[in-house]
Amino acid sequence: MVMVVMVTAAMATENLNRRKQRNMNAAPDIKELLIAENKTLKQALEVIENNAQGICFVVSAESKLVGILTDGDIRRNLIKGKSLDTSVKEIMQLNFTSFKVDTAQSIIQEKLSHIIRHIPLVDENNVPVDYACFSRLHRTPIMQPLLNGNELAYVSDCIKTGWISSQGAYVKRFEKEFAEYCGAEYAVAVSNGTVALHLALAALDIKEGDEVIVPDLTFAASINAVVYTGATPVIVDVDKTTWTISIADIEKNITPKTKAIMPVHLYGHPCHMDEIMALAKKHNLYVVEDAAEAIGAKYKGKHVGTIGDAATFSFFGNKTITTGEGGMVFFKSKEMYEKAMVLRDHGMSKTRRYWHDHVGFNYRMTNLQAAIGCAQLERISEFIDAKRNLAKIYNSYLKEVGCFILPPQEEWAVNGYWLYTAILKEDALISRDDLMQKMMMNGIETRAVFFPLHEMPPYKNYETKSTFENSDYISKQGISLPSSVNITEEELQNIKQALHNIFISIKAR
Ligand SMILES: Cc1ncc(COP(=O)(O)O)c(C=O)c1O
């Protein structure tokens, strides 16, 4: 949280320098909001575009604060017939709120609202030395967990009873309840989503000499898990509509060595599962769904994760439900499931303690993690509804701005909207990275889409018959907006206003 800094005039410059060093993306300096009264509206628009705040503070030749000017003031005056060469002095607002820089924060805070979003703070000579605004008081995170249900009670129960490792009732309960929720039969809880993938592949006996087809656009854990097994990943492009693995590209890359396909339900939108399963059947391949980002998503009425031979989930802190760190694997076959249960626990025989038939792993989930998971599961429908509702709200904001391709939503799919992600059109007159920086200047965290795997050092030399037009494009232009289920109305209004300010000032150029 960035607090309004109360400074004397002498301290102001030093403070600004420190802030600059600390965070290039923080709310802009007061200097970036100032404009001289003899400047033109065109110059004011440039100041507003650079500071991304939708406002500038007007100063006299003696540096005293004499007015304020918003992008709305400029727009209204242009509509009325004023020109871009009109002087700032002619149309600036003379009635505005300002405070002495040493005013108590509570008084300033009380005055800030959706109408008064920025307040100049002046020294004893009425020279602006700082300002207050919503984004300096508050940072909206890209994602945060909501843990105010039974999480604390269940974790306390583990501690009180001493069941804090991987033995204990919550692990079994979490496996059973999550599998029931999704409609899966065999579930293995593990310590995170990455080892879930590795365990799934290991249980299917994927090993050196095999090839596994993975999409170019995903979190690195998907491909890393393949590498851990000794198999060779084959990276293929994604399709333009769902941003998930391209069917044509899978087909192009199947060889006699191919053993499995790993569809990733990216950002919560399901892959084309019928086509993937048909290809797998034709070529006798396994399908391992990476559903880390797609809790609650459905393909033609079925929960993702219940279609392939195996499927994995992540319950990392930013996921739709969380266990802090955590993961789950679903299996279609009882035999694979039983093998995974052994591999999860050091490869130790279930009937003969300390006898090992396999080189296994310690991938167990703790009872503490599962306790959190059980409490989260009690609210899973509420969380997913909140995500879908948030997507509707963002869709309406972005439609209004008009420079975005909205997140995928095929008619056969229920998108879980884990992280609301849209594509900034290339003709938007602002780059994706500049947009992210300007959002941060308004106290709003955003996230870039993953880098394409084929560009990164550990993966770029793997052979493939694919070219990567779609993943390159989505990666370069994709941006995710804050997607916590407990985002507040005030935060949403701030996001709407920031988008409005940024795009209005660009369009006015
Ligand atoms: C697509 C995908 N696969 C796998 C993982 C790995 O999950 P974890 O972070 O729980 O290891 C993630 C995590 O963010 C992911 O997004």
XYZ file of C-alpha atoms and ligand atoms in Angstrom:
525
model
C 0.000 0.000 0.000
C 1.452 3.392 -0.990
C 0.518 5.955 1.625
C 0.198 9.643 0.954
C 3.486 11.122 2.077
C 3.214 14.262 4.115
C 6.187 16.385 3.258
C 7.410 19.863 3.779
C 8.441 21.798 0.688
C 12.114 21.137 1.439
C 11.559 17.403 1.733
C 9.481 17.142 -1.415
C 12.249 16.841 -3.988
C 14.196 14.289 -2.006
C 11.050 12.282 -1.465
C 10.204 12.322 -5.157
C 13.671 11.096 -6.067
C 13.433 8.278 -3.578
C 10.052 7.248 -4.934
C 11.419 7.260 -8.456
C 14.297 5.002 -7.469
C 12.004 2.672 -5.576
C 9.411 2.031 -8.235
C 9.414 3.340 -11.776
C 5.804 2.257 -12.115
C 4.429 4.029 -9.037
C 1.961 6.903 -9.316
C 3.625 9.786 -11.215
C 5.509 12.660 -9.581
C 3.656 15.888 -8.919
C 5.904 17.409 -11.614
C 4.243 15.181 -14.188
C 0.869 16.699 -13.344
C 1.870 20.358 -13.640
C 1.217 22.657 -16.590
C 1.839 26.417 -16.912
C -1.262 28.542 -17.388
C 0.004 30.026 -20.676
C 0.239 26.579 -22.342
C -2.308 25.292 -24.871
C -4.956 22.591 -24.552
C -2.883 20.429 -26.905
C 0.056 20.668 -24.474
C -2.275 19.925 -21.562
C -3.485 16.791 -23.340
C 0.124 15.665 -23.725
C 0.718 16.133 -19.997
C -2.474 14.193 -19.223
C -1.550 11.399 -21.598
C 1.890 11.004 -20.014
C 0.678 11.063 -16.420
C -2.326 8.780 -17.179
C -4.296 10.451 -14.369
C -6.875 12.301 -16.472
C -5.936 15.628 -14.856
C -3.297 18.363 -14.675
C -2.706 21.110 -12.107
C -2.280 24.605 -13.566
C 0.465 26.878 -12.193
C 1.286 30.561 -12.670
C 4.653 31.971 -13.761
C 5.517 32.072 -10.011
C 4.758 28.316 -9.743
C 1.623 28.945 -7.674
C -1.401 26.701 -8.071
C -4.115 28.619 -9.959
C -6.426 25.976 -11.380
C -7.016 22.395 -12.409
C -7.929 20.916 -15.784
C -9.293 17.455 -16.537
C -9.480 15.601 -19.843
C -13.260 15.952 -19.522
C -12.947 19.773 -19.303
C -10.860 19.774 -22.479
C -13.261 17.461 -24.322
C -16.311 19.527 -23.399
C -14.619 22.733 -24.541
C -13.482 21.198 -27.845
C -17.074 20.091 -28.484
C -18.218 23.655 -27.721
C -15.901 24.920 -30.478
C -12.651 25.829 -28.667
C -9.495 24.820 -30.503
C -6.468 22.834 -29.342
C -4.568 26.151 -29.414
C -6.827 27.685 -26.747
C -4.827 28.566 -23.639
C -5.195 26.487 -20.513
C -5.942 29.638 -18.515
C -9.084 30.267 -20.546
C -10.911 27.087 -19.551
C -9.265 25.797 -16.326
C -11.435 25.171 -13.251
C -10.974 27.866 -10.624
C -13.127 26.185 -7.989
C -11.275 23.123 -6.811
C -10.135 21.388 -3.651
C -6.550 21.657 -2.466
C -4.901 21.188 0.928
C -1.778 22.303 2.693
C 0.797 19.554 2.455
C 0.798 18.962 6.210
C -2.984 18.417 6.429
C -3.947 15.263 8.334
C -4.303 12.247 6.073
C -7.786 11.470 7.426
C -9.063 14.883 6.292
C -7.605 14.421 2.806
C -8.935 10.887 2.559
C -12.427 12.018 3.475
C -12.473 14.466 0.598
C -11.295 11.974 -2.053
C -14.178 10.441 -3.992
C -15.086 9.246 -7.462
C -15.673 12.902 -8.346
C -12.655 14.428 -6.597
C -10.034 11.833 -7.545
C -6.909 14.018 -7.227
C -6.159 16.694 -4.651
C -3.126 18.997 -5.028
C -1.127 19.535 -1.830
C 0.548 22.943 -1.568
C 3.213 24.560 0.594
C 2.809 27.807 2.536
C 3.309 29.812 -0.724
C 0.559 27.868 -2.543
C 3.159 26.005 -4.631
C 2.052 22.402 -5.372
C 4.559 19.971 -3.829
C 2.604 16.715 -3.741
C -0.867 15.345 -4.386
C -3.235 12.742 -3.040
C -5.222 10.258 -5.116
C -6.878 6.889 -4.741
C -4.026 4.974 -6.374
C -1.494 6.372 -3.887
C -3.584 5.143 -1.019
C -4.349 1.763 -2.457
C -2.929 -0.843 -4.842
C -5.323 -3.306 -6.483
C -3.478 -6.635 -6.735
C -3.771 -8.885 -9.774
C -5.075 -11.645 -7.503
C -5.441 -12.362 -3.813
C -6.975 -15.309 -1.991
C -10.152 -15.018 0.061
C -9.686 -16.982 3.289
C -12.470 -15.784 5.552
C -14.561 -18.958 5.633
C -13.677 -22.044 7.695
C -9.970 -21.962 6.741
C -8.756 -20.815 10.148
C -11.029 -23.224 12.046
C -9.895 -26.238 10.018
C -6.201 -25.322 10.201
C -6.584 -24.810 13.977
C -8.143 -28.245 14.148
C -5.023 -29.739 12.495
C -2.781 -27.939 14.958
C -4.853 -28.812 18.010
C -4.986 -32.479 17.050
C -1.351 -32.628 15.888
C -2.248 -33.818 12.368
C -0.070 -31.399 10.435
C 1.780 -33.685 7.992
C 0.289 -35.680 5.160
C -1.584 -38.146 7.391
C -4.953 -36.908 8.557
C -8.586 -36.755 7.623
C -8.547 -33.533 5.585
C -6.385 -34.961 2.761
C -8.817 -37.802 2.021
C -11.790 -35.484 2.464
C -10.336 -32.900 0.056
C -9.590 -35.557 -2.575
C -13.099 -36.980 -2.288
C -14.942 -33.647 -2.290
C -12.941 -32.079 -5.123
C -13.370 -35.209 -7.256
C -17.123 -35.212 -6.520
C -17.403 -31.540 -7.406
C -15.751 -32.141 -10.800
C -17.342 -35.544 -11.452
C -14.056 -37.477 -11.394
C -13.488 -40.904 -9.939
C -9.839 -41.238 -8.917
C -8.078 -38.283 -7.272
C -4.589 -37.911 -5.776
C -3.807 -34.744 -3.796
C -0.214 -33.536 -4.132
C 2.000 -30.707 -2.942
C 1.624 -28.430 -5.997
C 0.407 -28.275 -9.588
C 3.845 -28.859 -11.105
C 4.412 -32.166 -9.350
C 0.807 -33.067 -10.203
C 1.848 -32.929 -13.874
C 5.033 -34.895 -13.248
C 3.185 -37.550 -11.250
C 0.517 -37.893 -13.973
C 3.168 -38.387 -16.679
C 5.195 -40.767 -14.498
C 2.120 -42.880 -13.713
C 1.454 -43.134 -17.470
C 5.063 -44.325 -17.823
C 6.145 -41.421 -20.049
C 9.943 -41.627 -20.246
C 13.090 -40.987 -22.267
C 12.566 -41.670 -25.956
C 8.900 -40.570 -25.856
C 7.518 -37.319 -27.225
C 4.808 -35.234 -25.556
C 3.001 -32.470 -27.450
C 2.566 -29.240 -25.461
C 1.172 -25.810 -26.388
C 3.541 -22.871 -26.858
C 1.410 -20.610 -24.690
C 1.320 -21.852 -21.106
C 3.114 -21.530 -17.796
C 6.539 -23.210 -17.940
C 5.468 -25.919 -15.452
C 3.575 -27.709 -18.266
C 6.694 -28.294 -20.347
C 9.045 -28.647 -17.371
C 7.094 -31.667 -16.149
C 7.681 -33.352 -19.517
C 11.404 -32.597 -19.289
C 11.551 -34.099 -15.758
C 10.415 -37.476 -17.181
C 13.266 -37.526 -19.724
C 10.761 -37.385 -22.616
C 11.085 -34.781 -25.366
C 8.542 -31.978 -25.476
C 7.223 -30.969 -28.891
C 5.958 -27.407 -28.782
C 3.034 -26.456 -31.026
C 1.067 -23.268 -31.692
C -2.289 -22.365 -30.134
C -5.452 -21.485 -32.009
C -6.568 -17.918 -32.420
C -10.060 -18.238 -30.950
C -9.525 -20.210 -27.734
C -5.780 -19.480 -27.258
C -5.405 -23.210 -26.503
C -3.484 -25.971 -28.302
C -4.094 -26.022 -32.077
C -5.609 -29.251 -33.404
C -4.013 -28.829 -36.843
C -0.621 -28.325 -35.193
C -0.965 -31.396 -32.979
C -1.688 -33.500 -36.044
C 1.260 -32.032 -37.948
C 3.633 -32.979 -35.112
C 2.579 -36.562 -34.343
C 5.449 -39.028 -34.955
C 5.946 -42.703 -34.090
C 7.543 -41.504 -30.826
C 4.562 -39.432 -29.702
C 3.133 -40.835 -26.481
C 0.895 -38.080 -25.127
C -0.799 -34.740 -25.748
C -0.990 -32.136 -22.993
C -3.853 -29.689 -23.607
C -3.726 -26.672 -21.265
C -7.051 -24.938 -20.508
C -5.456 -21.508 -20.592
C -6.806 -18.778 -18.281
C -9.885 -20.941 -17.706
C -11.087 -21.543 -21.265
C -11.390 -25.228 -22.232
C -9.488 -26.762 -25.151
C -11.172 -28.480 -28.133
C -11.389 -31.769 -26.228
C -13.477 -33.830 -28.712
C -10.936 -33.251 -31.465
C -7.997 -33.914 -29.122
C -9.530 -37.172 -27.843
C -10.288 -38.281 -31.416
C -6.662 -37.675 -32.461
C -5.407 -39.481 -29.360
C -7.630 -42.466 -30.109
C -6.530 -42.583 -33.748
C -2.820 -42.536 -32.839
C -3.052 -44.439 -29.539
C -1.869 -41.526 -27.381
C -2.548 -40.487 -23.791
C -4.159 -37.148 -23.010
C -3.029 -35.308 -19.869
C -5.144 -32.209 -19.290
C -3.393 -29.343 -17.510
C -6.375 -27.749 -15.787
C -4.306 -25.697 -13.314
C -6.033 -22.515 -14.468
C -9.448 -23.950 -15.175
C -11.117 -24.967 -11.930
C -14.877 -24.761 -12.545
C -14.549 -24.605 -16.347
C -16.709 -26.941 -18.420
C -16.409 -28.528 -21.839
C -19.811 -29.389 -23.349
C -21.304 -29.705 -19.874
C -18.450 -31.725 -18.328
C -15.896 -30.305 -15.926
C -12.476 -30.014 -17.545
C -10.146 -32.569 -16.035
C -12.646 -35.405 -16.435
C -12.069 -36.058 -20.141
C -8.418 -37.070 -20.621
C -6.612 -40.139 -19.250
C -5.217 -37.917 -16.515
C -5.697 -34.289 -15.503
C -4.014 -31.936 -13.087
C -4.979 -28.910 -11.019
C -3.080 -26.282 -9.049
C -4.174 -24.728 -5.765
C -1.421 -22.099 -5.620
C -2.359 -18.889 -3.771
C -3.575 -17.149 -6.929
C -5.765 -20.005 -8.169
C -9.585 -20.138 -8.126
C -9.451 -22.130 -4.898
C -6.211 -22.354 -2.960
C -4.374 -24.475 -0.438
C -1.373 -22.098 -0.389
C 0.662 -24.512 -2.468
C -1.111 -27.635 -3.653
C -2.298 -29.735 -6.541
C -4.453 -32.686 -7.566
C -4.289 -35.391 -10.225
C -7.341 -37.173 -11.644
C -7.064 -40.538 -13.397
C -9.522 -42.400 -15.589
C -7.977 -45.780 -14.815
C -7.877 -47.380 -11.369
C -4.569 -48.995 -12.212
C -2.856 -45.655 -13.030
C -4.380 -44.134 -9.912
C -2.987 -46.888 -7.696
C 0.425 -46.509 -9.276
C 0.315 -42.728 -8.679
C -0.610 -43.278 -5.004
C 2.553 -45.354 -4.624
C 4.766 -42.953 -6.607
C 3.490 -39.994 -4.544
C 4.784 -41.703 -1.403
C 8.397 -42.575 -2.308
C 7.318 -45.549 -4.428
C 6.721 -47.475 -1.219
C 4.559 -50.624 -1.378
C 1.065 -50.149 0.096
C 1.194 -53.636 1.625
C 4.821 -53.890 2.744
C 6.193 -50.861 4.599
C 9.642 -49.662 3.526
C 9.602 -51.951 0.508
C 10.085 -49.971 -2.744
C 9.034 -51.334 -6.127
C 9.608 -48.001 -7.867
C 11.809 -44.931 -7.554
C 9.091 -42.643 -6.222
C 8.806 -39.098 -4.948
C 7.585 -37.263 -1.902
C 4.730 -35.366 -3.545
C 2.271 -35.613 -0.637
C -0.116 -32.815 0.298
C -0.141 -31.913 3.989
C -3.245 -32.089 6.163
C -2.812 -28.337 6.768
C -2.998 -27.625 3.038
C -5.983 -29.937 2.596
C -7.759 -28.291 5.565
C -7.584 -24.963 3.733
C -8.729 -26.712 0.571
C -11.813 -28.189 2.292
C -12.823 -24.742 3.535
C -12.255 -23.229 0.075
C -14.331 -25.973 -1.547
C -17.304 -24.979 0.603
C -17.357 -21.698 -1.338
C -16.234 -22.839 -4.780
C -19.518 -22.023 -6.534
C -19.586 -18.567 -4.967
C -15.989 -17.934 -6.161
C -16.692 -19.124 -9.700
C -19.874 -17.034 -9.941
C -17.862 -14.010 -8.779
C -15.238 -14.663 -11.495
C -17.917 -14.911 -14.190
C -19.614 -11.773 -12.940
C -16.294 -9.930 -12.948
C -15.704 -11.052 -16.546
C -19.085 -9.553 -17.530
C -18.154 -6.260 -15.890
C -14.719 -6.138 -17.565
C -16.244 -7.096 -20.929
C -18.521 -4.070 -20.661
C -15.608 -1.751 -19.733
C -13.434 -2.998 -22.583
C -16.272 -2.851 -25.117
C -16.711 0.788 -24.177
C -12.991 1.489 -24.733
C -13.137 -0.429 -28.020
C -9.447 -1.337 -28.430
C -9.588 -4.936 -27.153
C -10.386 -8.452 -28.251
C -12.345 -9.912 -25.335
C -11.402 -13.233 -23.682
C -12.400 -16.415 -25.527
C -15.917 -17.692 -24.930
C -16.924 -20.504 -27.280
C -20.596 -21.437 -27.143
C -19.717 -25.022 -26.142
C -17.592 -23.875 -23.216
C -18.053 -22.517 -19.732
C -15.004 -20.341 -19.117
C -13.758 -20.499 -15.519
C -12.283 -16.977 -15.967
C -9.438 -17.737 -13.578
C -7.573 -14.590 -14.667
C -9.478 -12.150 -16.870
C -7.266 -11.712 -19.932
C -7.921 -9.744 -23.118
C -5.906 -8.814 -26.200
C -5.026 -5.200 -26.863
C -5.549 -4.596 -30.589
C -2.398 -3.640 -32.458
C -3.974 -0.435 -33.791
C -4.760 0.770 -30.240
C -2.091 3.549 -30.393
C -0.549 2.347 -27.132
C 1.675 -0.673 -26.580
C 0.625 -3.382 -24.140
C 3.619 -2.628 -21.916
C 2.864 1.117 -21.859
C -0.731 0.321 -20.950
C 0.468 -1.873 -18.076
C 2.707 0.921 -16.836
C -0.088 3.469 -17.008
C -2.437 1.142 -15.138
C 0.233 0.756 -12.439
C 0.458 4.546 -12.228
C -3.217 4.353 -11.247
C -2.502 1.773 -8.543
C -3.721 -1.169 -10.648
C -1.610 -4.285 -11.098
C -1.937 -6.011 -14.453
C -0.099 -9.026 -15.886
C 1.370 -9.771 -19.296
C 0.461 -13.045 -20.998
C 3.170 -15.751 -20.707
C 6.181 -15.537 -23.027
C 5.920 -18.157 -25.787
C 7.860 -21.249 -24.697
C 9.673 -21.545 -28.056
C 11.474 -18.234 -27.421
C 13.011 -19.112 -24.049
C 16.515 -20.567 -23.612
C 15.661 -23.999 -22.135
C 13.068 -24.760 -24.793
C 14.059 -22.985 -27.996
C 16.058 -25.863 -29.490
C 13.319 -28.486 -29.334
C 12.299 -29.579 -32.824
C 8.824 -28.789 -34.108
C 6.996 -28.450 -37.396
C 5.037 -25.505 -36.008
C 5.396 -21.805 -36.562
C 3.991 -19.637 -33.819
C 2.007 -16.732 -35.270
C -0.868 -17.062 -32.802
C 1.081 -17.575 -29.585
C 3.495 -14.783 -30.545
C 0.595 -12.400 -31.130
C -1.371 -13.304 -27.979
C 1.782 -13.187 -25.865
C 2.748 -9.740 -27.168
C -0.714 -8.160 -26.909
C -2.375 -10.044 -24.042
C -3.030 -8.338 -20.714
C -4.700 -9.660 -17.552
C -6.709 -7.456 -15.197
C -7.137 -7.824 -11.405
C -9.263 -10.913 -10.885
C -9.692 -11.442 -7.140
C -13.150 -12.625 -6.178
C -13.296 -9.988 -3.439
C -12.422 -7.006 -5.640
C -14.393 -4.017 -4.371
C -16.833 -1.743 -6.179
C -14.437 1.145 -5.505
C -11.541 -0.746 -7.101
C -13.673 -1.559 -10.135
C -14.652 2.082 -10.514
C -10.967 3.037 -10.323
C -10.110 0.488 -13.048
C -12.953 1.747 -15.251
C -11.862 5.349 -14.764
C -8.179 4.559 -15.408
C -9.016 2.765 -18.681
C -11.229 5.664 -19.656
C -8.524 8.255 -18.886
C -5.793 6.358 -20.703
C -7.782 5.670 -23.875
C -9.602 9.009 -24.040
C -6.332 10.919 -23.906
C -4.840 8.702 -26.629
C -7.855 9.120 -28.899
C -7.814 12.900 -28.431
C -4.300 13.127 -29.887
C -0.963 -23.919 -16.745
C -0.264 -24.206 -15.448
N 0.247 -25.419 -15.253
C 0.880 -25.753 -14.120
C 1.035 -24.848 -13.094
C 1.830 -25.226 -11.888
O 1.142 -25.144 -10.696
P 1.926 -24.852 -9.317
O 2.289 -23.417 -9.319
O 0.903 -25.194 -8.290
O 3.097 -25.735 -9.278
C 0.496 -23.566 -13.238
C 0.650 -22.613 -12.143
O 0.508 -21.479 -12.120
C -0.159 -23.225 -14.458
O -0.641 -21.999 -14.653
